[in-house]
PDB file of C-alpha atoms in Angstrom:
ATOM      1  CA  UNK A   1      -4.323  41.303 -46.646  1.00 80.00           C
ATOM      2  CA  UNK A   2      -4.952  39.192 -49.780  1.00 88.00           C
ATOM      3  CA  UNK A   3      -6.735  40.770 -52.571  1.00 93.00           C
ATOM      4  CA  UNK A   4      -7.847  39.134 -55.946  1.00 96.00           C
ATOM      5  CA  UNK A   5      -8.540  40.669 -59.346  1.00 97.00           C
ATOM      6  CA  UNK A   6      -9.976  38.484 -61.997  1.00 98.00           C
ATOM      7  CA  UNK A   7      -9.970  39.678 -65.271  1.00 98.00           C
ATOM      8  CA  UNK A   8     -10.370  38.141 -69.371  1.00 98.00           C
ATOM      9  CA  UNK A   9     -14.511  37.324 -69.167  1.00 98.00           C
ATOM     10  CA  UNK A  10     -16.367  37.985 -71.950  1.00 98.00           C
ATOM     11  CA  UNK A  11     -19.047  36.951 -74.748  1.00 98.00           C
ATOM     12  CA  UNK A  12     -17.700  34.071 -76.616  1.00 98.00           C
ATOM     13  CA  UNK A  13     -19.548  31.624 -79.184  1.00 98.00           C
ATOM     14  CA  UNK A  14     -19.991  28.223 -78.394  1.00 98.00           C
ATOM     15  CA  UNK A  15     -16.999  26.089 -79.110  1.00 98.00           C
ATOM     16  CA  UNK A  16     -14.622  29.242 -78.519  1.00 98.00           C
ATOM     17  CA  UNK A  17     -12.026  29.591 -76.229  1.00 98.00           C
ATOM     18  CA  UNK A  18     -10.993  32.263 -73.106  1.00 98.00           C
ATOM     19  CA  UNK A  19      -8.380  32.492 -70.993  1.00 98.00           C
ATOM     20  CA  UNK A  20      -8.853  34.039 -67.230  1.00 98.00           C
ATOM     21  CA  UNK A  21      -6.266  35.451 -65.115  1.00 98.00           C
ATOM     22  CA  UNK A  22      -6.525  36.163 -61.514  1.00 97.00           C
ATOM     23  CA  UNK A  23      -3.516  38.526 -60.037  1.00 96.00           C
ATOM     24  CA  UNK A  24      -2.938  37.940 -56.207  1.00 94.00           C
ATOM     25  CA  UNK A  25      -1.571  40.546 -53.901  1.00 91.00           C
ATOM     26  CA  UNK A  26      -0.423  40.235 -50.170  1.00 83.00           C
ATOM     27  CA  UNK A  27       1.353  37.352 -48.367  1.00 71.00           C
ATOM     28  CA  UNK A  28       1.024  33.517 -48.768  1.00 74.00           C
ATOM     29  CA  UNK A  29       0.615  33.838 -52.529  1.00 80.00           C
ATOM     30  CA  UNK A  30       3.286  31.451 -53.281  1.00 84.00           C
ATOM     31  CA  UNK A  31       2.328  28.803 -50.394  1.00 89.00           C
ATOM     32  CA  UNK A  32      -1.471  28.723 -51.048  1.00 93.00           C
ATOM     33  CA  UNK A  33      -3.311  26.544 -53.272  1.00 96.00           C
ATOM     34  CA  UNK A  34      -5.940  28.467 -55.565  1.00 96.00           C
ATOM     35  CA  UNK A  35      -8.868  27.576 -57.216  1.00 97.00           C
ATOM     36  CA  UNK A  36     -11.301  28.866 -59.785  1.00 98.00           C
ATOM     37  CA  UNK A  37     -15.008  28.602 -59.131  1.00 98.00           C
ATOM     38  CA  UNK A  38     -18.156  29.788 -60.891  1.00 98.00           C
ATOM     39  CA  UNK A  39     -21.502  30.810 -60.259  1.00 98.00           C
ATOM     40  CA  UNK A  40     -24.431  30.840 -62.734  1.00 97.00           C
ATOM     41  CA  UNK A  41     -27.843  32.584 -62.038  1.00 92.00           C
ATOM     42  CA  UNK A  42     -29.983  30.816 -59.451  1.00 94.00           C
ATOM     43  CA  UNK A  43     -27.180  28.109 -58.866  1.00 96.00           C
ATOM     44  CA  UNK A  44     -24.627  27.515 -56.067  1.00 97.00           C
ATOM     45  CA  UNK A  45     -21.299  28.161 -56.572  1.00 97.00           C
ATOM     46  CA  UNK A  46     -19.038  25.364 -57.755  1.00 98.00           C
ATOM     47  CA  UNK A  47     -15.499  24.929 -58.085  1.00 98.00           C
ATOM     48  CA  UNK A  48     -14.266  24.166 -61.785  1.00 98.00           C
ATOM     49  CA  UNK A  49     -10.455  23.983 -60.778  1.00 98.00           C
ATOM     50  CA  UNK A  50      -7.691  23.571 -58.137  1.00 98.00           C
ATOM     51  CA  UNK A  51      -3.907  23.927 -58.337  1.00 98.00           C
ATOM     52  CA  UNK A  52      -1.497  23.101 -55.472  1.00 97.00           C
ATOM     53  CA  UNK A  53       0.795  26.003 -54.597  1.00 95.00           C
ATOM     54  CA  UNK A  54       3.843  24.969 -56.782  1.00 93.00           C
ATOM     55  CA  UNK A  55       1.480  24.028 -59.489  1.00 93.00           C
ATOM     56  CA  UNK A  56       2.254  20.164 -59.850  1.00 94.00           C
ATOM     57  CA  UNK A  57      -1.225  19.015 -58.970  1.00 97.00           C
ATOM     58  CA  UNK A  58      -4.463  20.190 -60.437  1.00 98.00           C
ATOM     59  CA  UNK A  59      -8.070  18.865 -60.226  1.00 98.00           C
ATOM     60  CA  UNK A  60     -11.325  19.255 -62.265  1.00 98.00           C
ATOM     61  CA  UNK A  61     -14.681  18.271 -61.992  1.00 98.00           C
ATOM     62  CA  UNK A  62     -16.067  15.843 -64.555  1.00 97.00           C
ATOM     63  CA  UNK A  63     -18.162  18.946 -66.241  1.00 96.00           C
ATOM     64  CA  UNK A  64     -14.530  20.560 -67.326  1.00 98.00           C
ATOM     65  CA  UNK A  65     -12.160  18.167 -67.197  1.00 98.00           C
ATOM     66  CA  UNK A  66     -10.615  17.917 -70.928  1.00 98.00           C
ATOM     67  CA  UNK A  67     -11.594  21.435 -71.456  1.00 98.00           C
ATOM     68  CA  UNK A  68     -10.419  23.446 -68.911  1.00 98.00           C
ATOM     69  CA  UNK A  69      -6.667  24.143 -67.659  1.00 98.00           C
ATOM     70  CA  UNK A  70      -5.617  25.658 -64.482  1.00 98.00           C
ATOM     71  CA  UNK A  71      -1.926  27.072 -64.170  1.00 98.00           C
ATOM     72  CA  UNK A  72      -0.220  29.384 -62.197  1.00 96.00           C
ATOM     73  CA  UNK A  73       2.675  31.846 -62.245  1.00 95.00           C
ATOM     74  CA  UNK A  74       4.154  32.545 -58.819  1.00 93.00           C
ATOM     75  CA  UNK A  75       6.523  34.846 -60.126  1.00 92.00           C
ATOM     76  CA  UNK A  76       3.867  36.948 -61.461  1.00 93.00           C
ATOM     77  CA  UNK A  77       1.467  36.111 -58.418  1.00 93.00           C
ATOM     78  CA  UNK A  78      -1.001  35.183 -61.072  1.00 95.00           C
ATOM     79  CA  UNK A  79      -3.491  32.031 -61.681  1.00 97.00           C
ATOM     80  CA  UNK A  80      -4.929  31.240 -65.004  1.00 98.00           C
ATOM     81  CA  UNK A  81      -7.616  29.366 -66.234  1.00 98.00           C
ATOM     82  CA  UNK A  82      -7.524  28.310 -69.991  1.00 98.00           C
ATOM     83  CA  UNK A  83     -11.018  27.326 -71.094  1.00 98.00           C
ATOM     84  CA  UNK A  84     -11.637  25.820 -74.486  1.00 98.00           C
ATOM     85  CA  UNK A  85     -14.598  24.111 -76.362  1.00 98.00           C
ATOM     86  CA  UNK A  86     -17.083  26.647 -74.473  1.00 98.00           C
ATOM     87  CA  UNK A  87     -20.665  25.224 -74.121  1.00 98.00           C
ATOM     88  CA  UNK A  88     -23.480  27.337 -72.987  1.00 97.00           C
ATOM     89  CA  UNK A  89     -23.728  26.067 -69.785  1.00 97.00           C
ATOM     90  CA  UNK A  90     -20.321  27.251 -69.010  1.00 98.00           C
ATOM     91  CA  UNK A  91     -22.108  30.895 -68.914  1.00 98.00           C
ATOM     92  CA  UNK A  92     -21.408  32.198 -65.481  1.00 98.00           C
ATOM     93  CA  UNK A  93     -19.575  34.525 -62.938  1.00 98.00           C
ATOM     94  CA  UNK A  94     -16.228  33.366 -62.639  1.00 98.00           C
ATOM     95  CA  UNK A  95     -14.170  33.768 -59.432  1.00 98.00           C
ATOM     96  CA  UNK A  96     -10.767  32.803 -58.142  1.00 97.00           C
ATOM     97  CA  UNK A  97     -10.140  31.752 -54.655  1.00 97.00           C
ATOM     98  CA  UNK A  98      -6.841  31.513 -52.500  1.00 95.00           C
ATOM     99  CA  UNK A  99      -6.832  29.239 -49.571  1.00 93.00           C
ATOM    100  CA  UNK A 100      -4.370  30.091 -46.740  1.00 89.00           C
ATOM    101  CA  UNK A 101      -3.001  27.033 -45.374  1.00 86.00           C
ATOM    102  CA  UNK A 102      -4.413  27.310 -41.553  1.00 85.00           C
ATOM    103  CA  UNK A 103      -5.778  30.435 -42.340  1.00 84.00           C
ATOM    104  CA  UNK A 104      -8.598  32.242 -44.227  1.00 88.00           C
ATOM    105  CA  UNK A 105     -10.059  31.863 -47.680  1.00 93.00           C
ATOM    106  CA  UNK A 106     -10.154  34.745 -50.268  1.00 94.00           C
ATOM    107  CA  UNK A 107     -12.620  35.209 -53.067  1.00 96.00           C
ATOM    108  CA  UNK A 108     -12.189  37.966 -55.925  1.00 96.00           C
ATOM    109  CA  UNK A 109     -15.003  39.797 -57.035  1.00 97.00           C
ATOM    110  CA  UNK A 110     -15.552  37.814 -60.262  1.00 98.00           C
ATOM    111  CA  UNK A 111     -15.539  38.097 -64.138  1.00 98.00           C
ATOM    112  CA  UNK A 112     -18.563  37.263 -66.342  1.00 98.00           C
ATOM    113  CA  UNK A 113     -18.221  34.734 -69.037  1.00 98.00           C
ATOM    114  CA  UNK A 114     -21.202  34.426 -71.479  1.00 98.00           C
ATOM    115  CA  UNK A 115     -21.154  31.590 -74.048  1.00 98.00           C
ATOM    116  CA  UNK A 116     -23.939  32.482 -76.798  1.00 97.00           C
ATOM    117  CA  UNK A 117     -24.165  32.400 -80.240  1.00 96.00           C
TER     118      UNK A 117
END
């Protein structure tokens, strides 16, 4: 059984920064790609960052590229999302996701990020 717990959300002013953390428990952690996604009110969930099992490959959509950085520490079973130059449109609930190769997909319960002055 995989469990994912996000933390680090909060209220930040436009232009500010936050770092989100996601601690994973269970098996397959170190061999699974992981992602961060977000969902704003009234909108579909979208992916904002992906990282390979070893951390050597990352991907971002155009909307966050250059502002967000995903990283992982497999020794701590933790994936991070560093968010800089935040904009009001980044306001959403942020979720981490673990994809087990050949197996299931798991989501955390999310952490709220609000960007407002």
